[in-house]
């Protein structure tokens, strides 16, 4: 399993709901990836992704999560608020036109 590639994809999933998220520079160890996160409320921490899952490095003992979203959903109220505000905005947006509405009948 390529943890660095998986961490990059996880970062893309949460990036709209945090201030910053990036891989830490030294990723020579292939058995894990480290992600530096800063949440919208200023909370910052380092997340480790390994075969066990996602965990906050600074916490001992650390709770393990299946996804970065799950970790943030459990640990940061600002992330939860931003995520649900974004979801509500998408649900309340006017529907996209069908191809027939946009381009006319075929």
PDB file of N, CA and C in Angstrom:
ATOM      1  N   UNK A   1       0.843  -1.181   0.000  1.00  0.00           N
ATOM      2  CA  UNK A   1       0.000   0.000   0.000  1.00  0.00           C
ATOM      3  C   UNK A   1       0.887   1.243   0.000  1.00  0.00           C
ATOM      4  N   UNK A   2       0.533   2.204  -0.828  1.00  0.00           N
ATOM      5  CA  UNK A   2       1.280   3.457  -0.897  1.00  0.00           C
ATOM      6  C   UNK A   2       0.588   4.482   0.004  1.00  0.00           C
ATOM      7  N   UNK A   3       1.119   4.645   1.210  1.00  0.00           N
ATOM      8  CA  UNK A   3       0.491   5.527   2.187  1.00  0.00           C
ATOM      9  C   UNK A   3       0.593   6.995   1.783  1.00  0.00           C
ATOM     10  N   UNK A   4       1.635   7.360   1.083  1.00  0.00           N
ATOM     11  CA  UNK A   4       1.792   8.749   0.659  1.00  0.00           C
ATOM     12  C   UNK A   4       0.710   9.105  -0.360  1.00  0.00           C
ATOM     13  N   UNK A   5       0.487   8.227  -1.318  1.00  0.00           N
ATOM     14  CA  UNK A   5      -0.562   8.483  -2.307  1.00  0.00           C
ATOM     15  C   UNK A   5      -1.938   8.528  -1.646  1.00  0.00           C
ATOM     16  N   UNK A   6      -2.199   7.612  -0.736  1.00  0.00           N
ATOM     17  CA  UNK A   6      -3.482   7.604  -0.033  1.00  0.00           C
ATOM     18  C   UNK A   6      -3.650   8.869   0.813  1.00  0.00           C
ATOM     19  N   UNK A   7      -2.572   9.319   1.457  1.00  0.00           N
ATOM     20  CA  UNK A   7      -2.633  10.547   2.257  1.00  0.00           C
ATOM     21  C   UNK A   7      -2.920  11.754   1.372  1.00  0.00           C
ATOM     22  N   UNK A   8      -2.328  11.800   0.188  1.00  0.00           N
ATOM     23  CA  UNK A   8      -2.585  12.907  -0.733  1.00  0.00           C
ATOM     24  C   UNK A   8      -4.054  12.952  -1.146  1.00  0.00           C
ATOM     25  N   UNK A   9      -4.641  11.795  -1.401  1.00  0.00           N
ATOM     26  CA  UNK A   9      -6.059  11.738  -1.752  1.00  0.00           C
ATOM     27  C   UNK A   9      -6.936  12.159  -0.579  1.00  0.00           C
ATOM     28  N   UNK A  10      -6.554  11.739   0.632  1.00  0.00           N
ATOM     29  CA  UNK A  10      -7.315  12.118   1.824  1.00  0.00           C
ATOM     30  C   UNK A  10      -7.257  13.626   2.041  1.00  0.00           C
ATOM     31  N   UNK A  11      -6.103  14.223   1.795  1.00  0.00           N
ATOM     32  CA  UNK A  11      -5.948  15.676   1.933  1.00  0.00           C
ATOM     33  C   UNK A  11      -6.898  16.388   0.974  1.00  0.00           C
ATOM     34  N   UNK A  12      -6.978  15.912  -0.257  1.00  0.00           N
ATOM     35  CA  UNK A  12      -7.892  16.520  -1.233  1.00  0.00           C
ATOM     36  C   UNK A  12      -9.345  16.448  -0.762  1.00  0.00           C
ATOM     37  N   UNK A  13      -9.697  15.372  -0.076  1.00  0.00           N
ATOM     38  CA  UNK A  13     -11.063  15.208   0.418  1.00  0.00           C
ATOM     39  C   UNK A  13     -11.443  16.224   1.493  1.00  0.00           C
ATOM     40  N   UNK A  14     -10.477  16.635   2.314  1.00  0.00           N
ATOM     41  CA  UNK A  14     -10.799  17.507   3.452  1.00  0.00           C
ATOM     42  C   UNK A  14     -10.353  18.952   3.267  1.00  0.00           C
ATOM     43  N   UNK A  15      -9.605  19.233   2.233  1.00  0.00           N
ATOM     44  CA  UNK A  15      -8.948  20.531   2.073  1.00  0.00           C
ATOM     45  C   UNK A  15      -9.909  21.716   2.089  1.00  0.00           C
ATOM     46  N   UNK A  16     -11.112  21.553   1.583  1.00  0.00           N
ATOM     47  CA  UNK A  16     -12.068  22.656   1.548  1.00  0.00           C
ATOM     48  C   UNK A  16     -12.594  23.016   2.929  1.00  0.00           C
ATOM     49  N   UNK A  17     -12.346  22.164   3.926  1.00  0.00           N
ATOM     50  CA  UNK A  17     -12.935  22.357   5.253  1.00  0.00           C
ATOM     51  C   UNK A  17     -11.893  22.559   6.346  1.00  0.00           C
ATOM     52  N   UNK A  18     -10.634  22.792   5.959  1.00  0.00           N
ATOM     53  CA  UNK A  18      -9.544  23.092   6.897  1.00  0.00           C
ATOM     54  C   UNK A  18      -8.756  24.278   6.344  1.00  0.00           C
ATOM     55  N   UNK A  19      -7.937  24.886   7.189  1.00  0.00           N
ATOM     56  CA  UNK A  19      -7.112  26.011   6.741  1.00  0.00           C
ATOM     57  C   UNK A  19      -5.962  25.517   5.879  1.00  0.00           C
ATOM     58  N   UNK A  20      -5.220  24.539   6.374  1.00  0.00           N
ATOM     59  CA  UNK A  20      -4.129  23.945   5.599  1.00  0.00           C
ATOM     60  C   UNK A  20      -4.034  22.448   5.896  1.00  0.00           C
ATOM     61  N   UNK A  21      -3.568  21.720   4.899  1.00  0.00           N
ATOM     62  CA  UNK A  21      -3.300  20.289   5.041  1.00  0.00           C
ATOM     63  C   UNK A  21      -2.238  19.936   4.020  1.00  0.00           C
ATOM     64  N   UNK A  22      -1.148  19.360   4.481  1.00  0.00           N
ATOM     65  CA  UNK A  22      -0.085  18.967   3.554  1.00  0.00           C
ATOM     66  C   UNK A  22       0.747  17.842   4.147  1.00  0.00           C
ATOM     67  N   UNK A  23       1.407  17.113   3.258  1.00  0.00           N
ATOM     68  CA  UNK A  23       2.337  16.074   3.700  1.00  0.00           C
ATOM     69  C   UNK A  23       3.557  16.731   4.303  1.00  0.00           C
ATOM     70  N   UNK A  24       4.067  16.160   5.359  1.00  0.00           N
ATOM     71  CA  UNK A  24       5.319  16.654   5.925  1.00  0.00           C
ATOM     72  C   UNK A  24       6.475  16.241   5.019  1.00  0.00           C
ATOM     73  N   UNK A  25       7.523  17.032   5.029  1.00  0.00           N
ATOM     74  CA  UNK A  25       8.612  16.916   4.051  1.00  0.00           C
ATOM     75  C   UNK A  25       9.284  15.553   4.044  1.00  0.00           C
ATOM     76  N   UNK A  26       9.681  15.024   5.175  1.00  0.00           N
ATOM     77  CA  UNK A  26      10.448  13.776   5.191  1.00  0.00           C
ATOM     78  C   UNK A  26       9.506  12.580   5.143  1.00  0.00           C
ATOM     79  N   UNK A  27       9.344  12.037   3.973  1.00  0.00           N
ATOM     80  CA  UNK A  27       8.468  10.881   3.788  1.00  0.00           C
ATOM     81  C   UNK A  27       9.279   9.678   3.296  1.00  0.00           C
ATOM     82  N   UNK A  28      10.501   9.542   3.797  1.00  0.00           N
ATOM     83  CA  UNK A  28      11.368   8.452   3.354  1.00  0.00           C
ATOM     84  C   UNK A  28      10.903   7.099   3.886  1.00  0.00           C
ATOM     85  N   UNK A  29      10.180   7.096   4.989  1.00  0.00           N
ATOM     86  CA  UNK A  29       9.659   5.840   5.539  1.00  0.00           C
ATOM     87  C   UNK A  29       8.359   5.511   4.817  1.00  0.00           C
ATOM     88  N   UNK A  30       8.344   4.420   4.097  1.00  0.00           N
ATOM     89  CA  UNK A  30       7.178   4.078   3.273  1.00  0.00           C
ATOM     90  C   UNK A  30       6.085   3.363   4.073  1.00  0.00           C
ATOM     91  N   UNK A  31       6.321   3.043   5.343  1.00  0.00           N
ATOM     92  CA  UNK A  31       5.297   2.338   6.114  1.00  0.00           C
ATOM     93  C   UNK A  31       4.283   3.275   6.759  1.00  0.00           C
ATOM     94  N   UNK A  32       4.452   4.581   6.535  1.00  0.00           N
ATOM     95  CA  UNK A  32       3.475   5.548   7.017  1.00  0.00           C
ATOM     96  C   UNK A  32       3.648   6.870   6.269  1.00  0.00           C
ATOM     97  N   UNK A  33       2.642   7.717   6.390  1.00  0.00           N
ATOM     98  CA  UNK A  33       2.704   9.072   5.849  1.00  0.00           C
ATOM     99  C   UNK A  33       2.267  10.012   6.965  1.00  0.00           C
ATOM    100  N   UNK A  34       2.873  11.181   7.027  1.00  0.00           N
ATOM    101  CA  UNK A  34       2.525  12.183   8.034  1.00  0.00           C
ATOM    102  C   UNK A  34       1.877  13.384   7.364  1.00  0.00           C
ATOM    103  N   UNK A  35       0.759  13.816   7.928  1.00  0.00           N
ATOM    104  CA  UNK A  35      -0.002  14.941   7.400  1.00  0.00           C
ATOM    105  C   UNK A  35      -0.056  16.035   8.465  1.00  0.00           C
ATOM    106  N   UNK A  36       0.331  17.245   8.088  1.00  0.00           N
ATOM    107  CA  UNK A  36       0.193  18.400   8.977  1.00  0.00           C
ATOM    108  C   UNK A  36      -1.130  19.078   8.662  1.00  0.00           C
ATOM    109  N   UNK A  37      -1.943  19.293   9.693  1.00  0.00           N
ATOM    110  CA  UNK A  37      -3.261  19.896   9.522  1.00  0.00           C
ATOM    111  C   UNK A  37      -3.408  21.127  10.403  1.00  0.00           C
ATOM    112  N   UNK A  38      -4.057  22.148   9.865  1.00  0.00           N
ATOM    113  CA  UNK A  38      -4.520  23.256  10.690  1.00  0.00           C
ATOM    114  C   UNK A  38      -5.985  23.457  10.362  1.00  0.00           C
ATOM    115  N   UNK A  39      -6.808  23.402  11.387  1.00  0.00           N
ATOM    116  CA  UNK A  39      -8.255  23.519  11.213  1.00  0.00           C
ATOM    117  C   UNK A  39      -8.669  24.981  11.190  1.00  0.00           C
ATOM    118  N   UNK A  40      -9.905  25.209  10.794  1.00  0.00           N
ATOM    119  CA  UNK A  40     -10.420  26.568  10.663  1.00  0.00           C
ATOM    120  C   UNK A  40     -10.416  27.331  11.983  1.00  0.00           C
ATOM    121  N   UNK A  41     -10.489  26.625  13.102  1.00  0.00           N
ATOM    122  CA  UNK A  41     -10.479  27.270  14.410  1.00  0.00           C
ATOM    123  C   UNK A  41      -9.065  27.469  14.961  1.00  0.00           C
ATOM    124  N   UNK A  42      -8.044  27.135  14.158  1.00  0.00           N
ATOM    125  CA  UNK A  42      -6.657  27.309  14.576  1.00  0.00           C
ATOM    126  C   UNK A  42      -6.024  26.078  15.189  1.00  0.00           C
ATOM    127  N   UNK A  43      -6.809  25.062  15.511  1.00  0.00           N
ATOM    128  CA  UNK A  43      -6.254  23.837  16.070  1.00  0.00           C
ATOM    129  C   UNK A  43      -5.342  23.184  15.029  1.00  0.00           C
ATOM    130  N   UNK A  44      -4.148  22.816  15.462  1.00  0.00           N
ATOM    131  CA  UNK A  44      -3.189  22.184  14.548  1.00  0.00           C
ATOM    132  C   UNK A  44      -2.699  20.879  15.150  1.00  0.00           C
ATOM    133  N   UNK A  45      -2.512  19.895  14.310  1.00  0.00           N
ATOM    134  CA  UNK A  45      -1.948  18.633  14.770  1.00  0.00           C
ATOM    135  C   UNK A  45      -1.384  17.863  13.586  1.00  0.00           C
ATOM    136  N   UNK A  46      -0.637  16.821  13.903  1.00  0.00           N
ATOM    137  CA  UNK A  46      -0.035  15.949  12.897  1.00  0.00           C
ATOM    138  C   UNK A  46      -0.777  14.625  12.916  1.00  0.00           C
ATOM    139  N   UNK A  47      -1.129  14.149  11.730  1.00  0.00           N
ATOM    140  CA  UNK A  47      -1.838  12.880  11.588  1.00  0.00           C
ATOM    141  C   UNK A  47      -0.908  11.882  10.912  1.00  0.00           C
ATOM    142  N   UNK A  48      -0.875  10.682  11.459  1.00  0.00           N
ATOM    143  CA  UNK A  48      -0.110   9.594  10.874  1.00  0.00           C
ATOM    144  C   UNK A  48      -1.072   8.634  10.190  1.00  0.00           C
ATOM    145  N   UNK A  49      -0.738   8.252   8.959  1.00  0.00           N
ATOM    146  CA  UNK A  49      -1.490   7.227   8.239  1.00  0.00           C
ATOM    147  C   UNK A  49      -0.586   6.017   8.092  1.00  0.00           C
ATOM    148  N   UNK A  50      -1.037   4.884   8.603  1.00  0.00           N
ATOM    149  CA  UNK A  50      -0.272   3.634   8.495  1.00  0.00           C
ATOM    150  C   UNK A  50      -1.259   2.510   8.199  1.00  0.00           C
ATOM    151  N   UNK A  51      -0.785   1.291   8.234  1.00  0.00           N
ATOM    152  CA  UNK A  51      -1.653   0.139   7.998  1.00  0.00           C
ATOM    153  C   UNK A  51      -2.768   0.067   9.038  1.00  0.00           C
ATOM    154  N   UNK A  52      -2.550   0.633  10.223  1.00  0.00           N
ATOM    155  CA  UNK A  52      -3.581   0.652  11.268  1.00  0.00           C
ATOM    156  C   UNK A  52      -4.706   1.617  10.925  1.00  0.00           C
ATOM    157  N   UNK A  53      -4.386   2.726  10.277  1.00  0.00           N
ATOM    158  CA  UNK A  53      -5.369   3.751   9.960  1.00  0.00           C
ATOM    159  C   UNK A  53      -4.807   5.130  10.248  1.00  0.00           C
ATOM    160  N   UNK A  54      -5.693   6.086  10.495  1.00  0.00           N
ATOM    161  CA  UNK A  54      -5.316   7.474  10.770  1.00  0.00           C
ATOM    162  C   UNK A  54      -5.329   7.717  12.270  1.00  0.00           C
ATOM    163  N   UNK A  55      -4.302   8.399  12.779  1.00  0.00           N
ATOM    164  CA  UNK A  55      -4.287   8.760  14.197  1.00  0.00           C
ATOM    165  C   UNK A  55      -3.542  10.066  14.386  1.00  0.00           C
ATOM    166  N   UNK A  56      -3.899  10.778  15.450  1.00  0.00           N
ATOM    167  CA  UNK A  56      -3.218  12.023  15.790  1.00  0.00           C
ATOM    168  C   UNK A  56      -1.943  11.667  16.535  1.00  0.00           C
ATOM    169  N   UNK A  57      -0.810  12.104  15.995  1.00  0.00           N
ATOM    170  CA  UNK A  57       0.494  11.741  16.547  1.00  0.00           C
ATOM    171  C   UNK A  57       0.646  12.226  17.985  1.00  0.00           C
ATOM    172  N   UNK A  58       0.137  13.424  18.273  1.00  0.00           N
ATOM    173  CA  UNK A  58       0.333  14.028  19.587  1.00  0.00           C
ATOM    174  C   UNK A  58      -0.488  13.377  20.698  1.00  0.00           C
ATOM    175  N   UNK A  59      -1.425  12.509  20.381  1.00  0.00           N
ATOM    176  CA  UNK A  59      -2.276  11.866  21.386  1.00  0.00           C
ATOM    177  C   UNK A  59      -1.725  10.497  21.766  1.00  0.00           C
ATOM    178  N   UNK A  60      -1.663  10.250  23.057  1.00  0.00           N
ATOM    179  CA  UNK A  60      -1.233   8.946  23.568  1.00  0.00           C
ATOM    180  C   UNK A  60      -2.161   8.545  24.694  1.00  0.00           C
ATOM    181  N   UNK A  61      -2.847   7.454  24.652  1.00  0.00           N
ATOM    182  CA  UNK A  61      -2.935   6.552  23.505  1.00  0.00           C
ATOM    183  C   UNK A  61      -3.799   7.178  22.407  1.00  0.00           C
ATOM    184  N   UNK A  62      -3.477   6.848  21.200  1.00  0.00           N
ATOM    185  CA  UNK A  62      -4.153   7.450  20.049  1.00  0.00           C
ATOM    186  C   UNK A  62      -5.329   6.573  19.612  1.00  0.00           C
ATOM    187  N   UNK A  63      -6.447   7.220  19.322  1.00  0.00           N
ATOM    188  CA  UNK A  63      -7.584   6.525  18.742  1.00  0.00           C
ATOM    189  C   UNK A  63      -7.348   6.407  17.240  1.00  0.00           C
ATOM    190  N   UNK A  64      -7.669   5.248  16.674  1.00  0.00           N
ATOM    191  CA  UNK A  64      -7.444   4.979  15.257  1.00  0.00           C
ATOM    192  C   UNK A  64      -8.754   5.187  14.496  1.00  0.00           C
ATOM    193  N   UNK A  65      -8.657   5.835  13.311  1.00  0.00           N
ATOM    194  CA  UNK A  65      -9.816   6.100  12.469  1.00  0.00           C
ATOM    195  C   UNK A  65      -9.595   5.499  11.088  1.00  0.00           C
ATOM    196  N   UNK A  66     -10.697   5.152  10.418  1.00  0.00           N
ATOM    197  CA  UNK A  66     -10.627   4.577   9.067  1.00  0.00           C
ATOM    198  C   UNK A  66     -10.354   5.617   7.996  1.00  0.00           C
ATOM    199  N   UNK A  67     -10.673   6.890   8.288  1.00  0.00           N
ATOM    200  CA  UNK A  67     -10.495   7.939   7.281  1.00  0.00           C
ATOM    201  C   UNK A  67     -10.071   9.239   7.957  1.00  0.00           C
ATOM    202  N   UNK A  68      -9.473  10.124   7.175  1.00  0.00           N
ATOM    203  CA  UNK A  68      -9.106  11.438   7.681  1.00  0.00           C
ATOM    204  C   UNK A  68     -10.375  12.231   7.992  1.00  0.00           C
ATOM    205  N   UNK A  69     -11.387  12.087   7.157  1.00  0.00           N
ATOM    206  CA  UNK A  69     -12.672  12.737   7.424  1.00  0.00           C
ATOM    207  C   UNK A  69     -13.230  12.280   8.772  1.00  0.00           C
ATOM    208  N   UNK A  70     -13.204  10.990   9.037  1.00  0.00           N
ATOM    209  CA  UNK A  70     -13.711  10.463  10.303  1.00  0.00           C
ATOM    210  C   UNK A  70     -12.955  11.018  11.495  1.00  0.00           C
ATOM    211  N   UNK A  71     -11.645  11.102  11.371  1.00  0.00           N
ATOM    212  CA  UNK A  71     -10.826  11.665  12.446  1.00  0.00           C
ATOM    213  C   UNK A  71     -11.216  13.117  12.701  1.00  0.00           C
ATOM    214  N   UNK A  72     -11.271  13.916  11.641  1.00  0.00           N
ATOM    215  CA  UNK A  72     -11.607  15.335  11.799  1.00  0.00           C
ATOM    216  C   UNK A  72     -13.037  15.517  12.293  1.00  0.00           C
ATOM    217  N   UNK A  73     -13.945  14.700  11.811  1.00  0.00           N
ATOM    218  CA  UNK A  73     -15.337  14.772  12.243  1.00  0.00           C
ATOM    219  C   UNK A  73     -15.446  14.514  13.747  1.00  0.00           C
ATOM    220  N   UNK A  74     -14.607  13.644  14.251  1.00  0.00           N
ATOM    221  CA  UNK A  74     -14.622  13.283  15.666  1.00  0.00           C
ATOM    222  C   UNK A  74     -13.867  14.275  16.542  1.00  0.00           C
ATOM    223  N   UNK A  75     -12.872  14.963  15.982  1.00  0.00           N
ATOM    224  CA  UNK A  75     -11.964  15.762  16.794  1.00  0.00           C
ATOM    225  C   UNK A  75     -12.079  17.280  16.650  1.00  0.00           C
ATOM    226  N   UNK A  76     -12.815  17.778  15.635  1.00  0.00           N
ATOM    227  CA  UNK A  76     -12.796  19.225  15.417  1.00  0.00           C
ATOM    228  C   UNK A  76     -14.166  19.744  14.996  1.00  0.00           C
ATOM    229  N   UNK A  77     -14.783  20.507  15.885  1.00  0.00           N
ATOM    230  CA  UNK A  77     -16.126  21.045  15.638  1.00  0.00           C
ATOM    231  C   UNK A  77     -16.139  22.005  14.446  1.00  0.00           C
ATOM    232  N   UNK A  78     -15.067  22.774  14.247  1.00  0.00           N
ATOM    233  CA  UNK A  78     -15.014  23.710  13.116  1.00  0.00           C
ATOM    234  C   UNK A  78     -15.042  22.943  11.792  1.00  0.00           C
ATOM    235  N   UNK A  79     -14.378  21.804  11.727  1.00  0.00           N
ATOM    236  CA  UNK A  79     -14.409  20.974  10.521  1.00  0.00           C
ATOM    237  C   UNK A  79     -15.833  20.483  10.270  1.00  0.00           C
ATOM    238  N   UNK A  80     -16.483  19.990  11.323  1.00  0.00           N
ATOM    239  CA  UNK A  80     -17.845  19.478  11.192  1.00  0.00           C
ATOM    240  C   UNK A  80     -18.777  20.576  10.680  1.00  0.00           C
ATOM    241  N   UNK A  81     -18.678  21.765  11.267  1.00  0.00           N
ATOM    242  CA  UNK A  81     -19.526  22.886  10.849  1.00  0.00           C
ATOM    243  C   UNK A  81     -19.292  23.257   9.388  1.00  0.00           C
ATOM    244  N   UNK A  82     -18.025  23.343   8.987  1.00  0.00           N
ATOM    245  CA  UNK A  82     -17.699  23.695   7.601  1.00  0.00           C
ATOM    246  C   UNK A  82     -18.177  22.612   6.634  1.00  0.00           C
ATOM    247  N   UNK A  83     -18.002  21.363   7.008  1.00  0.00           N
ATOM    248  CA  UNK A  83     -18.423  20.256   6.154  1.00  0.00           C
ATOM    249  C   UNK A  83     -19.938  20.298   5.935  1.00  0.00           C
ATOM    250  N   UNK A  84     -20.700  20.443   7.023  1.00  0.00           N
ATOM    251  CA  UNK A  84     -22.154  20.435   6.890  1.00  0.00           C
ATOM    252  C   UNK A  84     -22.676  21.699   6.221  1.00  0.00           C
ATOM    253  N   UNK A  85     -22.023  22.833   6.410  1.00  0.00           N
ATOM    254  CA  UNK A  85     -22.422  24.057   5.705  1.00  0.00           C
ATOM    255  C   UNK A  85     -22.229  23.876   4.200  1.00  0.00           C
ATOM    256  N   UNK A  86     -21.125  23.260   3.809  1.00  0.00           N
ATOM    257  CA  UNK A  86     -20.860  22.997   2.395  1.00  0.00           C
ATOM    258  C   UNK A  86     -21.888  22.015   1.824  1.00  0.00           C
ATOM    259  N   UNK A  87     -22.180  20.997   2.582  1.00  0.00           N
ATOM    260  CA  UNK A  87     -23.169  20.008   2.152  1.00  0.00           C
ATOM    261  C   UNK A  87     -24.543  20.656   1.991  1.00  0.00           C
ATOM    262  N   UNK A  88     -24.947  21.477   2.952  1.00  0.00           N
ATOM    263  CA  UNK A  88     -26.241  22.157   2.875  1.00  0.00           C
ATOM    264  C   UNK A  88     -26.296  23.086   1.671  1.00  0.00           C
ATOM    265  N   UNK A  89     -25.201  23.791   1.399  1.00  0.00           N
ATOM    266  CA  UNK A  89     -25.167  24.701   0.248  1.00  0.00           C
ATOM    267  C   UNK A  89     -25.352  23.927  -1.058  1.00  0.00           C
ATOM    268  N   UNK A  90     -24.713  22.775  -1.162  1.00  0.00           N
ATOM    269  CA  UNK A  90     -24.866  21.969  -2.373  1.00  0.00           C
ATOM    270  C   UNK A  90     -26.282  21.416  -2.499  1.00  0.00           C
ATOM    271  N   UNK A  91     -26.860  21.001  -1.374  1.00  0.00           N
ATOM    272  CA  UNK A  91     -28.220  20.451  -1.414  1.00  0.00           C
ATOM    273  C   UNK A  91     -29.258  21.520  -1.735  1.00  0.00           C
ATOM    274  N   UNK A  92     -28.992  22.753  -1.332  1.00  0.00           N
ATOM    275  CA  UNK A  92     -29.933  23.846  -1.561  1.00  0.00           C
ATOM    276  C   UNK A  92     -29.683  24.595  -2.865  1.00  0.00           C
ATOM    277  N   UNK A  93     -28.646  24.242  -3.583  1.00  0.00           N
ATOM    278  CA  UNK A  93     -28.330  24.901  -4.852  1.00  0.00           C
ATOM    279  C   UNK A  93     -29.376  24.519  -5.890  1.00  0.00           C
ATOM    280  N   UNK A  94     -29.640  25.430  -6.816  1.00  0.00           N
ATOM    281  CA  UNK A  94     -30.598  25.062  -7.871  1.00  0.00           C
ATOM    282  C   UNK A  94     -30.059  23.875  -8.668  1.00  0.00           C
ATOM    283  N   UNK A  95     -30.950  23.024  -9.139  1.00  0.00           N
ATOM    284  CA  UNK A  95     -30.483  21.848  -9.884  1.00  0.00           C
ATOM    285  C   UNK A  95     -29.798  22.264 -11.185  1.00  0.00           C
ATOM    286  N   UNK A  96     -28.855  21.465 -11.591  1.00  0.00           N
ATOM    287  CA  UNK A  96     -28.183  21.693 -12.880  1.00  0.00           C
ATOM    288  C   UNK A  96     -29.166  21.375 -13.984  1.00  0.00           C
ATOM    289  N   UNK A  97     -29.079  22.102 -15.089  1.00  0.00           N
ATOM    290  CA  UNK A  97     -30.006  21.800 -16.200  1.00  0.00           C
ATOM    291  C   UNK A  97     -29.697  20.430 -16.794  1.00  0.00           C
ATOM    292  N   UNK A  98     -30.729  19.791 -17.275  1.00  0.00           N
ATOM    293  CA  UNK A  98     -30.529  18.524 -17.988  1.00  0.00           C
ATOM    294  C   UNK A  98     -29.873  18.851 -19.328  1.00  0.00           C
ATOM    295  N   UNK A  99     -29.289  17.865 -19.992  1.00  0.00           N
ATOM    296  CA  UNK A  99     -28.701  18.139 -21.319  1.00  0.00           C
ATOM    297  C   UNK A  99     -29.725  18.715 -22.295  1.00  0.00           C
ATOM    298  N   UNK A 100     -30.978  18.253 -22.217  1.00  0.00           N
ATOM    299  CA  UNK A 100     -32.022  18.770 -23.105  1.00  0.00           C
ATOM    300  C   UNK A 100     -32.306  20.239 -22.810  1.00  0.00           C
ATOM    301  N   UNK A 101     -32.315  20.604 -21.525  1.00  0.00           N
ATOM    302  CA  UNK A 101     -32.561  22.004 -21.145  1.00  0.00           C
ATOM    303  C   UNK A 101     -31.391  22.896 -21.566  1.00  0.00           C
ATOM    304  N   UNK A 102     -30.193  22.376 -21.425  1.00  0.00           N
ATOM    305  CA  UNK A 102     -29.009  23.171 -21.727  1.00  0.00           C
ATOM    306  C   UNK A 102     -28.767  23.295 -23.227  1.00  0.00           C
ATOM    307  N   UNK A 103     -29.003  22.222 -23.989  1.00  0.00           N
ATOM    308  CA  UNK A 103     -28.626  22.210 -25.407  1.00  0.00           C
ATOM    309  C   UNK A 103     -29.807  22.034 -26.357  1.00  0.00           C
ATOM    310  N   UNK A 104     -30.993  21.816 -25.820  1.00  0.00           N
ATOM    311  CA  UNK A 104     -32.138  21.603 -26.664  1.00  0.00           C
ATOM    312  C   UNK A 104     -32.275  20.120 -27.015  1.00  0.00           C
ATOM    313  N   UNK A 105     -33.378  19.754 -27.651  1.00  0.00           N
ATOM    314  CA  UNK A 105     -33.566  18.349 -28.008  1.00  0.00           C
ATOM    315  C   UNK A 105     -32.519  17.885 -29.012  1.00  0.00           C
ATOM    316  N   UNK A 106     -32.223  16.603 -28.944  1.00  0.00           N
ATOM    317  CA  UNK A 106     -31.194  16.022 -29.829  1.00  0.00           C
ATOM    318  C   UNK A 106     -31.613  15.933 -31.254  1.00  0.00           C
TER     319      UNK A 106
END
